[in-house]
Short mmCIF file of C-alpha atoms and ligand atoms in Angstrom, two decimals:
data_model
loop_
_atom_site.label_atom_id
_atom_site.label_comp_id
_atom_site.label_asym_id
_atom_site.label_seq_id
_atom_site.Cartn_x
_atom_site.Cartn_y
_atom_site.Cartn_z
CA MET A 29 38.05 2.80 44.90
CA LYS A 30 38.64 2.87 41.60
CA ARG A 31 35.43 1.68 40.75
CA ARG A 32 34.08 3.73 43.15
CA THR A 33 35.26 6.29 41.51
CA PHE A 34 34.45 5.38 37.67
CA LEU A 35 31.24 4.94 38.52
CA HIS A 36 30.86 8.80 40.68
CA LYS A 37 32.39 9.57 37.41
CA LEU A 38 29.79 8.18 35.60
CA GLY A 39 26.99 9.45 37.38
CA ALA A 40 28.35 13.20 37.09
CA GLY A 41 28.29 12.54 33.63
CA THR A 42 24.87 11.38 33.24
CA LEU A 43 23.53 14.74 35.69
CA ALA A 44 25.68 16.39 32.88
CA ALA A 45 24.49 15.01 29.95
CA GLY A 46 20.29 15.27 31.31
CA GLY A 47 20.66 18.38 32.48
CA THR A 48 22.27 19.27 29.26
CA LEU A 49 18.75 18.11 28.48
CA ALA A 50 16.57 19.57 30.02
CA ALA A 51 18.13 22.34 29.16
CA GLY A 52 17.35 21.65 25.54
CA CYS A 53 13.91 21.69 26.64
CA GLN A 54 14.16 25.55 28.02
CA PRO A 55 14.32 28.21 25.91
CA GLN A 56 17.97 28.14 25.44
CA ASP A 57 18.59 31.77 24.63
CA GLN A 58 17.44 33.37 28.33
CA GLY A 59 19.25 36.37 27.39
CA SER A 60 17.98 37.43 23.82
CA PRO A 61 13.63 37.00 24.71
CA GLY A 62 11.57 36.75 21.37
CA SER A 63 14.25 34.72 19.80
CA ALA A 64 12.54 31.35 17.57
CA PRO A 65 10.53 28.90 19.43
CA THR A 66 12.67 25.75 20.93
CA ALA A 67 12.68 22.49 18.15
CA ARG A 68 10.08 20.90 20.60
CA SER A 69 7.84 23.58 21.31
CA GLU A 70 7.31 23.86 17.27
CA THR A 71 4.36 22.50 15.53
CA PHE A 72 3.32 21.87 12.11
CA GLN A 73 0.27 21.60 10.36
CA TRP A 74 0.77 19.24 7.53
CA LYS A 75 -1.51 18.47 5.15
CA MET A 76 -2.34 14.65 3.44
CA VAL A 77 -3.53 14.60 -0.10
CA THR A 78 -4.96 10.65 -0.90
CA THR A 79 -6.13 8.81 -3.67
CA TRP A 80 -9.48 7.41 -1.91
CA PRO A 81 -13.02 8.88 -1.35
CA LYS A 82 -12.61 10.69 2.14
CA ASN A 83 -13.47 8.43 4.64
CA PHE A 84 -13.26 5.03 2.18
CA PRO A 85 -13.54 2.53 4.91
CA GLY A 86 -10.15 0.72 5.16
CA MET A 87 -7.83 2.93 2.95
CA GLY A 88 -9.38 6.15 3.17
CA THR A 89 -10.35 5.53 7.41
CA GLY A 90 -6.45 3.93 6.89
CA ALA A 91 -5.51 7.48 6.29
CA ASN A 92 -6.95 8.76 8.97
CA TYR A 93 -6.30 6.70 11.41
CA LEU A 94 -2.52 7.47 10.44
CA ALA A 95 -2.74 11.34 10.97
CA ARG A 96 -4.72 10.61 13.99
CA ILE A 97 -1.85 8.87 16.00
CA ILE A 98 0.93 11.45 14.73
CA GLY A 99 -1.10 13.93 16.38
CA GLU A 100 -1.21 11.74 19.61
CA MET A 101 2.48 10.06 19.00
CA SER A 102 3.77 13.69 18.83
CA GLY A 103 2.11 15.89 21.39
CA GLY A 104 0.06 17.34 18.70
CA ARG A 105 3.51 18.52 17.40
CA VAL A 106 2.83 17.39 13.93
CA GLN A 107 -1.43 18.28 13.29
CA VAL A 108 -2.52 16.27 9.61
CA ARG A 109 -4.96 17.06 8.13
CA VAL A 110 -6.37 14.67 5.74
CA TYR A 111 -7.89 15.40 2.28
CA GLY A 112 -10.28 13.15 0.09
CA ALA A 113 -9.72 12.78 -3.61
CA ASN A 114 -10.64 15.37 -5.40
CA GLU A 115 -11.17 17.92 -1.95
CA LEU A 116 -7.41 19.41 -2.38
CA VAL A 117 -6.48 17.64 -6.19
CA PRO A 118 -7.38 15.01 -7.85
CA PRO A 119 -6.88 11.42 -7.26
CA PHE A 120 -4.24 10.70 -9.37
CA GLU A 121 -2.21 14.11 -9.63
CA ILE A 122 -1.63 13.90 -5.31
CA PHE A 123 2.20 12.44 -6.41
CA ASP A 124 2.95 15.81 -8.13
CA ALA A 125 1.23 17.50 -5.60
CA VAL A 126 3.12 16.14 -2.65
CA GLY A 127 6.55 16.52 -4.85
CA ARG A 128 6.05 20.32 -5.23
CA GLY A 129 5.01 20.76 -1.50
CA THR A 130 1.29 22.13 -2.11
CA ALA A 131 0.93 19.15 0.63
CA GLU A 132 3.10 17.76 2.97
CA MET A 133 1.53 13.54 2.64
CA GLY A 134 0.15 12.20 0.19
CA HIS A 135 -1.55 8.18 0.64
CA GLY A 136 -1.99 6.38 -2.40
CA ALA A 137 -0.54 2.94 -3.99
CA SER A 138 2.62 3.23 -6.07
CA TYR A 139 1.35 1.30 -8.94
CA TYR A 140 -0.80 4.23 -9.74
CA TRP A 141 2.54 6.26 -11.17
CA LYS A 142 4.34 3.86 -13.08
CA GLY A 143 3.85 6.44 -15.40
CA LYS A 144 6.98 8.20 -13.25
CA SER A 145 8.92 5.17 -12.59
CA GLU A 146 8.07 1.94 -14.12
CA ALA A 147 9.78 0.56 -10.64
CA ALA A 148 7.40 1.99 -8.40
CA GLN A 149 4.84 -1.09 -9.38
CA PHE A 150 7.06 -3.70 -7.51
CA PHE A 151 5.86 -1.40 -4.23
CA SER A 152 2.36 -1.39 -4.41
CA ALA A 153 2.06 -5.07 -5.88
CA VAL A 154 3.42 -7.54 -8.42
CA PRO A 155 0.73 -10.20 -10.14
CA PHE A 156 1.63 -13.68 -8.95
CA GLY A 157 4.22 -11.78 -6.00
CA LEU A 158 3.95 -11.08 -2.86
CA THR A 159 1.54 -11.67 -0.18
CA GLY A 160 1.19 -8.89 3.01
CA GLN A 161 3.26 -10.91 4.89
CA GLU A 162 5.79 -11.32 2.50
CA MET A 163 5.74 -7.88 1.39
CA ASN A 164 6.53 -6.46 4.81
CA ALA A 165 8.96 -8.55 5.11
CA TRP A 166 11.05 -7.85 1.63
CA LEU A 167 10.51 -4.07 2.87
CA TYR A 168 11.35 -3.79 6.36
CA HIS A 169 14.22 -6.53 6.21
CA ALA A 170 15.22 -7.33 2.79
CA GLY A 171 15.96 -4.56 1.49
CA GLY A 172 12.86 -3.14 -0.74
CA MET A 173 12.51 -0.02 1.57
CA GLU A 174 16.02 0.66 1.02
CA LEU A 175 15.09 0.50 -3.26
CA TRP A 176 11.68 2.20 -2.88
CA GLU A 177 13.79 5.19 -1.63
CA GLU A 178 16.17 5.36 -4.44
CA VAL A 179 13.05 5.18 -6.70
CA TYR A 180 11.61 8.47 -5.14
CA ALA A 181 14.44 9.96 -4.32
CA PRO A 182 14.29 11.78 -8.06
CA PHE A 183 10.29 13.04 -7.41
CA GLY A 184 11.75 14.79 -4.01
CA LEU A 185 9.43 12.54 -1.31
CA VAL A 186 10.20 9.79 0.89
CA PRO A 187 8.17 6.72 0.75
CA THR A 188 6.81 4.52 3.54
CA ALA A 189 4.70 1.34 3.65
CA ALA A 190 1.25 2.82 5.23
CA GLY A 191 -1.59 -0.25 4.95
CA ASN A 192 -1.93 -3.59 3.47
CA THR A 193 -5.14 -4.70 1.56
CA GLY A 194 -3.73 -8.71 1.89
CA VAL A 195 -5.08 -10.96 -1.07
CA GLN A 196 -7.76 -9.43 -3.55
CA MET A 197 -10.65 -10.43 -4.74
CA GLY A 198 -10.10 -11.83 -8.70
CA GLY A 199 -12.74 -8.85 -9.92
CA TRP A 200 -16.64 -8.52 -11.23
CA PHE A 201 -17.69 -9.79 -14.32
CA ASN A 202 -21.16 -9.98 -15.96
CA LYS A 203 -20.56 -13.38 -17.44
CA GLU A 204 -18.35 -16.55 -16.64
CA ILE A 205 -14.56 -16.65 -17.45
CA HIS A 206 -14.23 -20.60 -18.57
CA SER A 207 -11.17 -19.89 -21.00
CA VAL A 208 -7.97 -17.43 -21.55
CA GLN A 209 -10.15 -16.08 -24.65
CA ASP A 210 -12.96 -15.22 -22.28
CA LEU A 211 -10.31 -12.00 -21.80
CA GLN A 212 -10.46 -11.43 -25.02
CA GLY A 213 -11.99 -8.14 -25.62
CA LEU A 214 -12.56 -7.58 -21.85
CA LYS A 215 -12.29 -3.96 -20.70
CA MET A 216 -11.77 -3.96 -16.85
CA ARG A 217 -10.65 -1.40 -13.87
CA ILE A 218 -7.41 -3.65 -13.40
CA PRO A 219 -4.18 -0.99 -13.11
CA GLY A 220 -0.70 -1.34 -13.21
CA LEU A 221 0.59 -4.92 -13.95
CA GLY A 222 -2.30 -6.52 -13.49
CA GLY A 223 -3.54 -4.70 -16.62
CA GLU A 224 -0.56 -5.65 -18.28
CA VAL A 225 -0.59 -9.06 -18.23
CA LEU A 226 -4.86 -8.32 -18.90
CA ARG A 227 -4.22 -6.51 -22.61
CA ARG A 228 -1.48 -9.50 -23.08
CA ALA A 229 -4.21 -12.18 -22.26
CA GLY A 230 -6.34 -9.34 -25.51
CA GLY A 231 -8.22 -7.45 -22.82
CA THR A 232 -8.46 -3.89 -22.45
CA PRO A 233 -7.04 -2.56 -19.09
CA VAL A 234 -8.58 0.62 -17.74
CA ASN A 235 -7.07 2.92 -14.76
CA LEU A 236 -10.29 4.59 -12.86
CA PRO A 237 -9.70 5.89 -9.30
CA GLY A 238 -12.57 4.21 -6.81
CA GLY A 239 -15.20 6.81 -7.36
CA GLU A 240 -15.59 6.01 -10.71
CA LEU A 241 -15.95 2.37 -10.54
CA PHE A 242 -19.87 2.45 -9.62
CA THR A 243 -21.40 3.89 -12.54
CA SER A 244 -18.20 2.68 -15.23
CA LEU A 245 -19.87 -0.63 -14.79
CA GLN A 246 -23.10 -0.03 -14.43
CA SER A 247 -23.43 2.17 -17.40
CA GLY A 248 -21.27 -0.74 -19.52
CA ALA A 249 -18.79 1.62 -20.36
CA ILE A 250 -16.38 -1.01 -18.89
CA ASP A 251 -16.97 -4.85 -18.68
CA ALA A 252 -15.40 -5.59 -15.21
CA VAL A 253 -13.55 -3.98 -12.64
CA GLU A 254 -11.37 -5.33 -9.77
CA TRP A 255 -11.20 -3.30 -7.04
CA VAL A 256 -10.14 -5.14 -3.72
CA GLY A 257 -12.21 -7.45 -1.58
CA PRO A 258 -15.13 -7.78 -0.34
CA TYR A 259 -14.69 -5.29 2.73
CA ASN A 260 -14.81 -2.86 0.15
CA ASP A 261 -16.29 -4.15 -2.91
CA LEU A 262 -19.41 -4.32 -1.15
CA ALA A 263 -18.86 -0.66 0.36
CA PHE A 264 -19.29 0.17 -3.48
CA GLY A 265 -22.36 -1.41 -3.93
CA LEU A 266 -20.52 -3.33 -6.62
CA HIS A 267 -22.49 -6.31 -6.49
CA ARG A 268 -25.46 -4.15 -7.93
CA ALA A 269 -23.23 -3.61 -11.14
CA ALA A 270 -22.27 -7.22 -11.64
CA ARG A 271 -23.12 -10.95 -10.91
CA TYR A 272 -20.03 -12.91 -10.92
CA TYR A 273 -17.37 -12.62 -8.54
CA TYR A 274 -13.97 -14.26 -8.80
CA TYR A 275 -11.18 -15.67 -6.70
CA PRO A 276 -8.26 -15.81 -6.54
CA GLY A 277 -6.78 -12.09 -6.71
CA TRP A 278 -3.81 -13.76 -8.46
CA HIS A 279 -3.07 -9.49 -9.96
CA GLU A 280 -2.39 -8.51 -5.91
CA PRO A 281 -1.76 -11.17 -3.26
CA GLY A 282 -0.64 -8.48 -0.77
CA THR A 283 -0.75 -4.99 -2.26
CA THR A 284 1.34 -2.49 -0.32
CA LEU A 285 -0.67 1.29 0.59
CA GLU A 286 2.34 4.00 1.04
CA CYS A 287 1.94 7.27 2.92
CA PHE A 288 4.83 9.56 0.76
CA ILE A 289 6.57 12.28 2.46
CA ASN A 290 7.72 15.90 0.78
CA ARG A 291 11.47 15.31 1.22
CA LYS A 292 12.11 18.87 2.66
CA ALA A 293 9.31 18.75 4.70
CA PHE A 294 10.06 15.37 6.30
CA GLU A 295 13.77 17.05 6.79
CA ALA A 296 12.05 20.11 8.18
CA LEU A 297 11.64 17.89 11.67
CA PRO A 298 13.67 17.31 14.13
CA PRO A 299 14.56 14.09 14.53
CA ASP A 300 11.99 12.77 17.16
CA LEU A 301 9.75 14.14 14.57
CA GLN A 302 11.09 12.55 12.25
CA SER A 303 10.97 8.51 13.93
CA ILE A 304 7.03 9.14 15.09
CA VAL A 305 6.14 9.67 11.46
CA LYS A 306 8.29 6.38 10.34
CA ASN A 307 6.96 4.76 12.61
CA ALA A 308 3.14 5.71 12.74
CA CYS A 309 3.03 4.72 9.24
CA LYS A 310 4.85 1.40 10.25
CA VAL A 311 2.03 0.85 12.87
CA ALA A 312 -0.56 2.32 10.57
CA ASN A 313 0.44 -0.50 7.73
CA LEU A 314 -0.12 -3.76 10.72
CA ASP A 315 -3.48 -2.33 11.14
CA MET A 316 -4.91 -2.01 8.23
CA LEU A 317 -3.67 -5.41 7.04
CA SER A 318 -5.46 -6.52 10.45
CA GLU A 319 -8.49 -4.63 9.43
CA TYR A 320 -9.08 -6.48 6.34
CA THR A 321 -8.27 -9.47 7.96
CA ALA A 322 -11.02 -9.55 10.20
CA ARG A 323 -13.42 -8.13 7.75
CA ASN A 324 -13.73 -9.20 4.60
CA ASN A 325 -15.05 -12.60 5.90
CA ASP A 326 -18.37 -10.82 7.06
CA ALA A 327 -18.45 -8.41 4.24
CA LEU A 328 -18.94 -11.63 1.62
CA ARG A 329 -20.87 -13.96 3.49
CA SER A 330 -23.12 -10.48 3.13
CA LEU A 331 -22.58 -10.58 -0.67
CA VAL A 332 -23.45 -14.53 -1.34
CA ASP A 333 -26.33 -14.74 1.38
CA GLU A 334 -27.68 -11.39 1.36
CA HIS A 335 -27.09 -9.94 -2.22
CA GLN A 336 -27.12 -13.58 -4.34
CA VAL A 337 -23.74 -13.23 -5.46
CA GLU A 338 -22.26 -15.95 -7.27
CA LEU A 339 -18.90 -16.03 -6.31
CA ARG A 340 -16.44 -18.29 -9.12
CA ARG A 341 -12.83 -19.41 -8.89
CA PHE A 342 -11.32 -18.76 -12.23
CA PRO A 343 -9.91 -22.32 -13.75
CA ASP A 344 -6.79 -23.85 -13.48
CA ASP A 345 -5.78 -23.40 -16.90
CA VAL A 346 -6.65 -19.67 -17.17
CA LEU A 347 -4.68 -19.31 -13.60
CA ALA A 348 -1.68 -21.47 -15.54
CA THR A 349 -1.71 -19.35 -18.59
CA ILE A 350 -1.89 -16.09 -16.74
CA ARG A 351 1.05 -17.09 -14.39
CA LYS A 352 2.64 -17.36 -17.44
CA MET A 353 2.43 -14.28 -18.90
CA SER A 354 2.79 -12.05 -15.47
CA ASP A 355 6.58 -13.84 -15.58
CA GLU A 356 6.79 -12.32 -18.75
CA VAL A 357 5.09 -9.10 -18.14
CA VAL A 358 7.02 -8.72 -14.73
CA ALA A 359 10.30 -9.75 -16.11
CA GLU A 360 10.06 -6.69 -19.34
CA ILE A 361 10.18 -3.80 -16.27
CA ALA A 362 13.37 -5.17 -15.33
CA ASP A 363 14.67 -3.66 -19.19
CA LYS A 364 13.37 -0.32 -18.87
CA ASP A 365 15.66 1.07 -16.93
CA ALA A 366 18.26 0.11 -14.76
CA LEU A 367 17.06 0.94 -11.16
CA SER A 368 13.79 -1.03 -12.24
CA ARG A 369 16.43 -4.14 -13.13
CA LYS A 370 17.56 -3.35 -9.90
CA VAL A 371 14.60 -3.38 -7.96
CA TYR A 372 13.20 -6.50 -10.18
CA GLU A 373 16.02 -8.60 -9.34
CA SER A 374 15.84 -8.00 -5.69
CA PHE A 375 12.05 -8.76 -5.63
CA LEU A 376 12.69 -11.76 -7.60
CA ALA A 377 15.36 -13.03 -4.99
CA PHE A 378 13.26 -12.34 -2.50
CA ARG A 379 10.04 -13.93 -3.99
CA GLU A 380 12.16 -17.60 -4.38
CA GLN A 381 13.37 -17.67 -0.65
CA ALA A 382 10.02 -16.58 0.28
CA MET A 383 8.02 -19.30 -1.33
CA ALA A 384 10.82 -21.73 -0.31
CA TRP A 385 9.69 -21.11 3.15
CA HIS A 386 6.32 -20.47 3.00
CA ASP A 387 6.00 -24.21 1.42
CA LEU A 388 6.56 -25.51 4.81
CA SER A 389 5.35 -23.14 7.12
CA GLU A 390 2.48 -20.87 5.93
CA ARG A 391 1.33 -23.74 3.05
CA ALA A 392 2.34 -26.90 4.82
CA TYR A 393 0.21 -24.93 8.31
CA LEU A 394 -2.61 -24.02 5.64
CA ASN A 395 -2.92 -27.66 5.04
CA ALA A 396 -2.70 -29.57 7.92
CA ARG A 397 -5.13 -26.84 8.95
CA GLY A 398 -8.05 -28.14 6.62
CA SER A 399 -10.92 -26.38 5.48
CA1 CA B 417 -6.84 -3.65 -6.16
#
């Protein structure tokens, strides 16, 4: 009898909670018509500014996809309009634009913002750092995301991971790279920490937005370019401006792309929409990595078989030397400020454990599968 009484009470309680919930969907203030709409009927019109050319394969279309699924998942309560590079603000000004609320969201890569915070670079790509799979593991399950939030908090931004390119290519060159000496004097578009490593090797790193790469390379304003990988590089026609296509992309082994959100705009959303926006970013993060993995090889075959691109692997001793330089460059970021040290230490500790595990999982398996 006691159990039945308990269940009865529980049922009544559940009904009461359901009733309250249902009432929440109705105008709560039946006695005062004309008041503000309830949370569930309010809609939000957001702008997303991007560093990518509008509709650019992979990254631009990834931003479009994210905007679309936020609209779908929220039943139209959050509508996001995407702006390509320069449509609303120049590509490298989106960080400030979203911080001040000109747009609610920005789609880019965190290493573009090293001038704002040195630590930001860890959340896109670190030379000889984490692969795409490992980046997601660090961000979602090993403290990386919390650190990223801490780094972006002073700028009024909430960061999310919203895409990953997987391992990139080493770049486009008009001369072959036989030794580290061949990097000396080389003027190359290569952003972030990879650029700093090139500087250490005697080259001159240049940071240019994607839309300017082809003309800069073709005119000879720069000697070499790294952009992403076959799927994106083919779309830009970089094979028409350079002869040699090098691998592996030591400088960007699994670049995370980001969608950062204006904190005030994010906090103005009811909790269910906050969850939808954050989880939509997670879906977009997965989707982009899947897309690159699916498309890159076909694009590579097209570059080699149809466009006669000459594929080259960086020599082992070049990779070994720049690996050593990379470790030095990355370690020096830790000396810049306390937060950079904290991020560096977390990153380094995670890389150690990822290397140990992947040595006998991914690497052992790939070796066993053979070529
Ligand atoms: Ca790149």
